[in-house]
């Protein structure tokens, strides 16, 4: 019998996220969400109800030696993520934009064993919350696709 790792499976609304497999499902149907949008979701789910700054996202998604138009790339990743989740910037159900600062995951999040991780802006410390501390690391270590180095040629 397989034991569910709470940091591996997270749920919110009709969605289930398998961090290690890099999969998002809605009502059991796998949705197409690749690379950076999935990494953004993983980082937001690792800190439910908390602000995740644009700088934190830059450091996690694009290492210092990667040259990329950060603002455009991050905005594109968040836009793709919102499209898959059926969310909007104007009336957010899941991802709230914090102008000029970053983003916050605002929906109630549960771990794979149905224990609440967060349902408030400032989540209480619980076993579920502690389990999500390694969520992003698990996503980037096993589910992330190989990074492509981009450079600009002028």
CSV table of C-alpha atoms in Angstrom, one decimal:
chain,number,residue,atom,x,y,z
A,1,UNK,CA,0.0,0.0,0.0
A,2,UNK,CA,1.4,3.4,-1.0
A,3,UNK,CA,1.7,6.0,1.8
A,4,UNK,CA,0.8,9.6,0.8
A,5,UNK,CA,3.5,12.2,1.5
A,6,UNK,CA,1.6,15.3,2.6
A,7,UNK,CA,4.3,17.6,1.0
A,8,UNK,CA,3.8,15.7,-2.3
A,9,UNK,CA,0.0,16.1,-2.8
A,10,UNK,CA,-1.7,19.4,-2.1
A,11,UNK,CA,-5.4,20.2,-2.8
A,12,UNK,CA,-7.3,23.5,-3.3
A,13,UNK,CA,-10.8,23.9,-4.6
A,14,UNK,CA,-11.2,21.2,-7.4
A,15,UNK,CA,-7.5,21.0,-8.0
A,16,UNK,CA,-4.9,18.5,-6.8
A,17,UNK,CA,-1.2,19.2,-7.2
A,18,UNK,CA,1.4,16.4,-7.2
A,19,UNK,CA,4.6,18.4,-6.5
A,20,UNK,CA,7.1,15.6,-7.2
A,21,UNK,CA,5.4,14.4,-10.4
A,22,UNK,CA,4.9,18.0,-11.6
A,23,UNK,CA,1.2,17.5,-12.3
A,24,UNK,CA,-2.0,19.5,-11.7
A,25,UNK,CA,-5.3,17.8,-11.9
A,26,UNK,CA,-8.8,19.2,-11.9
A,27,UNK,CA,-11.6,16.7,-11.0
A,28,UNK,CA,-9.0,14.0,-11.7
A,29,UNK,CA,-8.2,15.2,-15.2
A,30,UNK,CA,-4.6,16.1,-15.8
A,31,UNK,CA,-4.0,19.7,-16.9
A,32,UNK,CA,-1.2,20.9,-19.1
A,33,UNK,CA,1.1,23.1,-17.0
A,34,UNK,CA,4.8,23.2,-17.7
A,35,UNK,CA,8.0,24.4,-16.3
A,36,UNK,CA,8.0,27.9,-14.9
A,37,UNK,CA,4.3,28.2,-14.4
A,38,UNK,CA,4.4,25.0,-12.3
A,39,UNK,CA,7.4,26.2,-10.4
A,40,UNK,CA,5.5,29.5,-9.6
A,41,UNK,CA,2.5,27.5,-8.4
A,42,UNK,CA,4.8,25.2,-6.3
A,43,UNK,CA,6.5,28.2,-4.6
A,44,UNK,CA,3.1,29.9,-3.9
A,45,UNK,CA,1.7,26.7,-2.4
A,46,UNK,CA,4.8,26.3,-0.2
A,47,UNK,CA,3.8,29.7,1.3
A,48,UNK,CA,0.0,29.7,1.3
A,49,UNK,CA,-1.5,33.0,2.5
A,50,UNK,CA,1.9,34.7,2.5
A,51,UNK,CA,3.4,37.2,0.1
A,52,UNK,CA,6.0,35.7,-2.2
A,53,UNK,CA,8.1,38.6,-3.6
A,54,UNK,CA,9.1,39.0,-7.2
A,55,UNK,CA,12.7,38.9,-6.0
A,56,UNK,CA,12.1,35.5,-4.3
A,57,UNK,CA,10.6,34.2,-7.6
A,58,UNK,CA,13.5,35.5,-9.6
A,59,UNK,CA,16.0,33.8,-7.4
A,60,UNK,CA,14.3,30.5,-7.4
A,61,UNK,CA,13.3,30.4,-11.1
A,62,UNK,CA,16.2,32.1,-12.8
A,63,UNK,CA,19.7,31.6,-11.3
A,64,UNK,CA,22.1,34.6,-11.3
A,65,UNK,CA,23.9,33.4,-14.4
A,66,UNK,CA,20.7,33.3,-16.5
A,67,UNK,CA,20.0,36.2,-18.7
A,68,UNK,CA,16.3,36.7,-19.3
A,69,UNK,CA,13.7,39.6,-19.4
A,70,UNK,CA,12.6,38.8,-15.9
A,71,UNK,CA,9.4,40.9,-15.8
A,72,UNK,CA,8.1,39.6,-19.1
A,73,UNK,CA,8.9,36.0,-18.2
A,74,UNK,CA,7.4,36.1,-14.7
A,75,UNK,CA,4.3,37.9,-16.0
A,76,UNK,CA,3.9,35.3,-18.7
A,77,UNK,CA,4.3,32.4,-16.3
A,78,UNK,CA,1.7,33.8,-13.9
A,79,UNK,CA,-0.7,34.5,-16.9
A,80,UNK,CA,-0.3,30.9,-18.1
A,81,UNK,CA,-0.9,29.6,-14.5
A,82,UNK,CA,-4.0,31.7,-14.1
A,83,UNK,CA,-5.3,30.5,-17.5
A,84,UNK,CA,-5.0,26.8,-16.4
A,85,UNK,CA,-6.6,27.5,-13.0
A,86,UNK,CA,-9.4,29.6,-14.5
A,87,UNK,CA,-8.3,32.5,-12.4
A,88,UNK,CA,-8.1,36.3,-13.1
A,89,UNK,CA,-6.0,39.1,-11.9
A,90,UNK,CA,-9.1,41.3,-11.5
A,91,UNK,CA,-11.1,38.9,-9.3
A,92,UNK,CA,-8.5,36.4,-8.0
A,93,UNK,CA,-9.8,33.1,-6.5
A,94,UNK,CA,-6.3,31.6,-6.2
A,95,UNK,CA,-3.4,34.1,-7.0
A,96,UNK,CA,-3.6,37.6,-5.8
A,97,UNK,CA,-1.2,40.2,-7.3
A,98,UNK,CA,0.5,42.4,-4.8
A,99,UNK,CA,1.4,45.4,-7.0
A,100,UNK,CA,5.1,46.0,-7.4
A,101,UNK,CA,5.8,43.4,-4.7
A,102,UNK,CA,4.8,39.9,-5.8
A,103,UNK,CA,2.0,37.4,-5.4
A,104,UNK,CA,0.0,35.5,-2.7
A,105,UNK,CA,-1.9,32.2,-2.9
A,106,UNK,CA,-5.3,33.1,-1.3
A,107,UNK,CA,-7.3,29.9,-1.6
A,108,UNK,CA,-7.6,27.3,1.2
A,109,UNK,CA,-4.9,24.6,0.7
A,110,UNK,CA,-5.1,21.1,2.1
A,111,UNK,CA,-2.4,18.4,2.1
A,112,UNK,CA,-2.9,15.0,0.5
A,113,UNK,CA,-4.3,13.6,3.8
A,114,UNK,CA,-7.0,16.3,3.9
A,115,UNK,CA,-5.4,18.2,6.7
A,116,UNK,CA,-5.7,22.0,6.3
A,117,UNK,CA,-2.5,23.7,5.4
A,118,UNK,CA,-3.9,27.2,5.2
A,119,UNK,CA,-7.2,29.0,4.9
A,120,UNK,CA,-6.1,32.4,6.3
A,121,UNK,CA,-3.8,35.2,5.2
A,122,UNK,CA,-1.4,34.3,8.0
A,123,UNK,CA,-1.6,30.5,8.5
A,124,UNK,CA,-1.2,28.9,11.9
A,125,UNK,CA,1.8,26.6,12.4
A,126,UNK,CA,0.7,23.0,12.1
A,127,UNK,CA,2.1,19.7,10.9
A,128,UNK,CA,0.6,20.4,7.4
A,129,UNK,CA,2.2,23.8,7.3
A,130,UNK,CA,5.6,22.4,8.3
A,131,UNK,CA,5.3,19.7,5.6
A,132,UNK,CA,4.9,22.4,2.9
A,133,UNK,CA,8.3,23.9,3.8
A,134,UNK,CA,10.0,21.5,1.4
A,135,UNK,CA,7.3,21.6,-1.3
A,136,UNK,CA,9.2,24.0,-3.6
A,137,UNK,CA,12.5,22.1,-3.1
A,138,UNK,CA,10.8,18.9,-4.1
A,139,UNK,CA,9.3,20.5,-7.2
A,140,UNK,CA,12.5,21.9,-8.4
A,141,UNK,CA,14.7,18.9,-7.6
A,142,UNK,CA,12.5,16.2,-9.2
A,143,UNK,CA,9.7,17.7,-11.3
A,144,UNK,CA,11.5,20.7,-12.9
A,145,UNK,CA,12.5,20.3,-16.5
A,146,UNK,CA,16.2,20.9,-17.3
A,147,UNK,CA,16.9,24.6,-17.4
A,148,UNK,CA,17.8,26.1,-20.6
A,149,UNK,CA,20.3,28.8,-20.5
A,150,UNK,CA,19.2,31.9,-22.4
A,151,UNK,CA,21.4,34.6,-23.5
A,152,UNK,CA,20.8,37.7,-25.6
A,153,UNK,CA,22.8,38.3,-28.7
A,154,UNK,CA,22.8,42.0,-29.6
